[in-house]
Coordinates of C-alpha atoms in Angstrom, one line a residue:
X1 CA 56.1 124.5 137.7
X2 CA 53.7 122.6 135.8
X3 CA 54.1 120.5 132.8
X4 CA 53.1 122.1 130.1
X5 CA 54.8 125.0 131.3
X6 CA 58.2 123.5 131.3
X7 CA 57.2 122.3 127.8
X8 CA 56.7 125.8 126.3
X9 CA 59.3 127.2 128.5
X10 CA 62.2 124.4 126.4
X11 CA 60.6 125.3 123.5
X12 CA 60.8 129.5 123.9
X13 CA 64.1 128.7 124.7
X14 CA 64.7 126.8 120.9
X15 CA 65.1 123.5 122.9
X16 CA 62.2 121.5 120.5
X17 CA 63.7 118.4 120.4
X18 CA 64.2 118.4 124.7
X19 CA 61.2 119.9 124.8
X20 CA 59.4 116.7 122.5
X21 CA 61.4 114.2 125.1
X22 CA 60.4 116.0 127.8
X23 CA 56.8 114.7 127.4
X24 CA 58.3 111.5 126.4
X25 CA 60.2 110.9 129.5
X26 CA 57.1 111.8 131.4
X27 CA 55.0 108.6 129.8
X28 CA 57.6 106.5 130.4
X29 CA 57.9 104.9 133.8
X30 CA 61.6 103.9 133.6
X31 CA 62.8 107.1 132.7
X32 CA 60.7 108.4 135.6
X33 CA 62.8 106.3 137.9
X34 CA 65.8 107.7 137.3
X35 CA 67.6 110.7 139.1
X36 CA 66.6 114.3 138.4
X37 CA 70.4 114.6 136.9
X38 CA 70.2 111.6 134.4
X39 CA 66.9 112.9 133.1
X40 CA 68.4 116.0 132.7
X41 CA 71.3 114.7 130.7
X42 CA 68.9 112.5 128.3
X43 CA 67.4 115.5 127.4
X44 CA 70.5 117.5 126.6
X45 CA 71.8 114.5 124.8
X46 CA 69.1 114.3 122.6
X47 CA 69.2 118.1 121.6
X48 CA 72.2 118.2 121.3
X49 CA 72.4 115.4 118.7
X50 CA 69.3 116.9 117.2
X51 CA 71.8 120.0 116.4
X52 CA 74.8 118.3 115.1
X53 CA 72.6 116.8 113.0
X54 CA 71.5 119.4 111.7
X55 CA 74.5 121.5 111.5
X56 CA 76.2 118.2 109.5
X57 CA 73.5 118.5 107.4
X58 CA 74.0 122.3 106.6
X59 CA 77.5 121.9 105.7
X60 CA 77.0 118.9 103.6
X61 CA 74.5 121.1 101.3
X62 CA 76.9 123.8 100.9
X63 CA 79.6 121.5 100.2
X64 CA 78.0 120.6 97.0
X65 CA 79.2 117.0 97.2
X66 CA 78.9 115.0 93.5
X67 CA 77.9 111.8 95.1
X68 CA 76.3 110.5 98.4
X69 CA 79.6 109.2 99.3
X70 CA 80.8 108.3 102.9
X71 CA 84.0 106.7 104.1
X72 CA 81.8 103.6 105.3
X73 CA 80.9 103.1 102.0
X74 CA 84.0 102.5 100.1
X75 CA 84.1 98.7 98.6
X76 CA 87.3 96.7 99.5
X77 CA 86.3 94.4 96.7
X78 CA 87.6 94.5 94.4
X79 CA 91.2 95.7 95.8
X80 CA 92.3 98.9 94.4
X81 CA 95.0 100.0 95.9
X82 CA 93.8 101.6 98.8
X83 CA 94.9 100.6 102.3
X84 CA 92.5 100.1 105.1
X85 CA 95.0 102.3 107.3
X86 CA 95.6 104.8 104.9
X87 CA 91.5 105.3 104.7
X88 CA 91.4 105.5 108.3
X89 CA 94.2 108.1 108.7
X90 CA 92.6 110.2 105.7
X91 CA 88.3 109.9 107.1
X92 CA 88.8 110.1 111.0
X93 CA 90.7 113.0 111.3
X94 CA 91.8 115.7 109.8
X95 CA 95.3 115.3 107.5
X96 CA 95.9 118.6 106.6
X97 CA 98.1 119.8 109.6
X98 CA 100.2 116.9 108.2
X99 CA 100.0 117.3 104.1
X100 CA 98.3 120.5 102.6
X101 CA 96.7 118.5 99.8
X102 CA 95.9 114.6 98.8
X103 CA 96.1 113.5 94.9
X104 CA 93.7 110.9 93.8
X105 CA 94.9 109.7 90.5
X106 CA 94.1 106.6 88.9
X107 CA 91.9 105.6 85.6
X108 CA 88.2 106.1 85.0
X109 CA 85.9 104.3 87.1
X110 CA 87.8 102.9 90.2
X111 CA 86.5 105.3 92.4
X112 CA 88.4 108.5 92.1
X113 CA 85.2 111.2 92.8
X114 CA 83.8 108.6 95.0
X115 CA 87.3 109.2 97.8
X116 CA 86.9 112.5 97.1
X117 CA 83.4 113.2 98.0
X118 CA 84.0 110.8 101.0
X119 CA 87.0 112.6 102.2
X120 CA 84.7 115.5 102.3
X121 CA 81.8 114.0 103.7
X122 CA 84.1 112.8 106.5
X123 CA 85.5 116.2 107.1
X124 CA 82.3 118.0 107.1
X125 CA 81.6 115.2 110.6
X126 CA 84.3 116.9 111.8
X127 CA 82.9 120.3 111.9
X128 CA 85.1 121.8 108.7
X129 CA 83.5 123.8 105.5
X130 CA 84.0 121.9 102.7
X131 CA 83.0 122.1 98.2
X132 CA 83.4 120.6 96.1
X133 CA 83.6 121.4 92.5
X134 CA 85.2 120.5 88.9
X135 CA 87.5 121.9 87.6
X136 CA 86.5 123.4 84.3
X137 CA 83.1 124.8 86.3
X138 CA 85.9 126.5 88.7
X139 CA 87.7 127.9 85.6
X140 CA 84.7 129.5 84.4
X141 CA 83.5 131.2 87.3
X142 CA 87.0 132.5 87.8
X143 CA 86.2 134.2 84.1
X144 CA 83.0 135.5 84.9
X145 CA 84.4 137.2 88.5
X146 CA 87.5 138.5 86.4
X147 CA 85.4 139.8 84.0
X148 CA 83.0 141.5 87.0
X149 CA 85.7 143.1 88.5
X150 CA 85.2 141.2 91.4
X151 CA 88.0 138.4 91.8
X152 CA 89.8 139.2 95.2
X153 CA 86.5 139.1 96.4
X154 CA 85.2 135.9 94.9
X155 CA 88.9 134.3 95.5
X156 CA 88.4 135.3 99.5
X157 CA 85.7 133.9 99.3
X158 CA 87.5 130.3 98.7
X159 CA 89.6 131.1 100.9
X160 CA 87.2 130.8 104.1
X161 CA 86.5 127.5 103.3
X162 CA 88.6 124.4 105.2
X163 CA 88.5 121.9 102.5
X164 CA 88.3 122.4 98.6
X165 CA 87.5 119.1 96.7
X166 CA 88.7 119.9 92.6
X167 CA 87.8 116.7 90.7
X168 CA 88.5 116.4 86.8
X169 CA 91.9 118.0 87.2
X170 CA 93.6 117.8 83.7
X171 CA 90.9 116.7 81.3
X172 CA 92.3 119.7 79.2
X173 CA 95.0 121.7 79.6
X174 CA 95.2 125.1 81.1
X175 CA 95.7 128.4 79.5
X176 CA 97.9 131.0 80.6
X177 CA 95.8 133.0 82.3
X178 CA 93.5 129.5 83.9
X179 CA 97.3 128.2 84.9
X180 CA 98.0 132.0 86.8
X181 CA 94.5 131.9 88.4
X182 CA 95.0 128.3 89.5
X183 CA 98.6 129.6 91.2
X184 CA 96.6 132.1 93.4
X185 CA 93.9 129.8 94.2
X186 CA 96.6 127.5 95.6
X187 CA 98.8 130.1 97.6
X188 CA 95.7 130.4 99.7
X189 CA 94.9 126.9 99.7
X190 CA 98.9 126.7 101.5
X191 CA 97.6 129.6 103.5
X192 CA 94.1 128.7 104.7
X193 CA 93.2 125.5 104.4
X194 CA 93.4 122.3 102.3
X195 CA 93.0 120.7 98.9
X196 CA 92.0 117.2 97.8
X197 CA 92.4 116.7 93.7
X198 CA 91.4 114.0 91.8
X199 CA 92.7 113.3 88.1
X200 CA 93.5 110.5 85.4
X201 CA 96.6 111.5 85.1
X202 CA 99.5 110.7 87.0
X203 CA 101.0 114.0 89.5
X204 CA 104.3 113.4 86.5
X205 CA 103.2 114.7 83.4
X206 CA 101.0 117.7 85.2
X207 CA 104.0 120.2 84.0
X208 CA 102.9 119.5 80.5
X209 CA 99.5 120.6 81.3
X210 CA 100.7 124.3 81.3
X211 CA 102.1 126.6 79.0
X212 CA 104.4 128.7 81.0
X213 CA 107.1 126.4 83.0
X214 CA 107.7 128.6 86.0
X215 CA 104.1 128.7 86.9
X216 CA 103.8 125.0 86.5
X217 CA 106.4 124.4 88.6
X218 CA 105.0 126.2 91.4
X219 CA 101.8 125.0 91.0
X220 CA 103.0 121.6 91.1
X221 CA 105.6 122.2 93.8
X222 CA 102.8 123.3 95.9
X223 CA 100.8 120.1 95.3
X224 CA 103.0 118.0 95.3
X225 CA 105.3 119.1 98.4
X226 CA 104.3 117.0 101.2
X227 CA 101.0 115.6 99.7
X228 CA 99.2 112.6 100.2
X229 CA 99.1 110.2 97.1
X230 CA 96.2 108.0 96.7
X231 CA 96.8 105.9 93.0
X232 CA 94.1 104.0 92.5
X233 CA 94.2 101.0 90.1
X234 CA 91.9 98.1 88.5
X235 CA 89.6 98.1 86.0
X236 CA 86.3 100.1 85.7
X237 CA 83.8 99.6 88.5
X238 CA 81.3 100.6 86.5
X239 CA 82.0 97.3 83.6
X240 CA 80.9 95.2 86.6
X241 CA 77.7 93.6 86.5
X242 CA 74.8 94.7 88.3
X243 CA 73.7 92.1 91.3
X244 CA 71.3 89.0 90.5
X245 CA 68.2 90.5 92.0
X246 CA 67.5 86.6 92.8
X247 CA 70.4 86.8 94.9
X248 CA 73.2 83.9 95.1

């Protein structure tokens, strides 16, 4: 079979990117040296990167992630009460067979929706669904699917994805109904997958964010219960002051 042939043959297939080193390998001499097998496996190597790549970046669109945040990219320094071994055991692997849900709490500005979106960059390398969203815009799209009749639907809907990322957790607190809502959403989370929540105030005083005890307590009990706590401490990153653009 001729060249070109084999070229439109990989790409009628949907191989593009083997099909674009195909004709690479063939202007290379060294490559051209090596055995018929080792071509073969550069080839499927670089199309099959080509599609995790791409497939990474599908999920990290529909994760909806607040910042371009990665686990590589979390600053040691200043120190702010996060473990190099806790970050590792949280960003290269899954934890949720282990804890259903982690609890980033800690004051404005050390880095609390920063974890977060890492945590759900990291999981999204791992192949998992992930979104991210705040709190009050999750509130009022529960209000608007209540009020469309459509909220097992819309609530299913949460429930097919691995990892749900709720950041501004207790900036106000919750109604009645918001607390009751919030109660399903998180018998699901138990159910189906996981939840990372980040808040400036400590997991303690979340009771008082609800009106009717019972529900708080289960909400909390369900958080809380095995969890992974991340408290986060220091002062503001962003009071520091920018770099000297002439450097040191």
């Amino acid at each position: 079979m001729d060249p070109t042939t084999v070229h439109d043959r990989l790409v009628a297939l949907g191989l593009h990117t083997g099909a674009a080193r195909y004709y690479t390998q063939r202007q290379s001499p060294d490559v051209l040296d090596l055995s018929f097998d080792d071509r073969l496996g550069l080839l499927l190597d670089a199309e099959w990167s080509a599609r995790e790549t791409a497939r990474l970046q599908r999920r990290l669109h529909d994760a909806q992630l607040r910042l371009s945040a990665t686990p590589e990219g979390w600053a040691w320094n200043p120190p702010r009460g996060l473990t190099r071994t806790q970050w590792a055991t949280l960003t290269q692997a899954p934890w949720w067979p282990a804890y259903p849900a982690v609890l980033i709490t800690g004051p404005t500005g050390v880095g609390k929706t920063y974890a977060l979106c890492a945590l759900g960059h990291a999981a999204c390398r791992q192949g998992h669904r992930v979104r991210y969203v705040r709190l009050a815009r999750w509130l009022g799209e529960a209000v608007v699917a209540h009020q469309e009749q459509r909220w097992v639907r819309w609530l299913r809907r949460w429930s097919r994805i691995d990892l749900v990322l709720v950041d501004d957790w207790g900036l106000a607190p919750l109604t009645a109904p918001e607390s009751r809502d919030g109660l399903e959403f998180l018998d699901d989370r138990v159910a189906y997958g996981a939840v990372a929540i980040a808040s400036q105030i400590p997991v303690e005083p979340w009771h008082a964010l609800m009106p009717e005890p019972t529900v708080a307590d289960a909400i909390v009990d369900r958080l809380a219960h095995q969890a992974w706590r991340l408290t986060l401490q220091g002062e503001s990153m962003r009071k520091r002051p920018p770099p000297d653009p002439s450097g040191p």
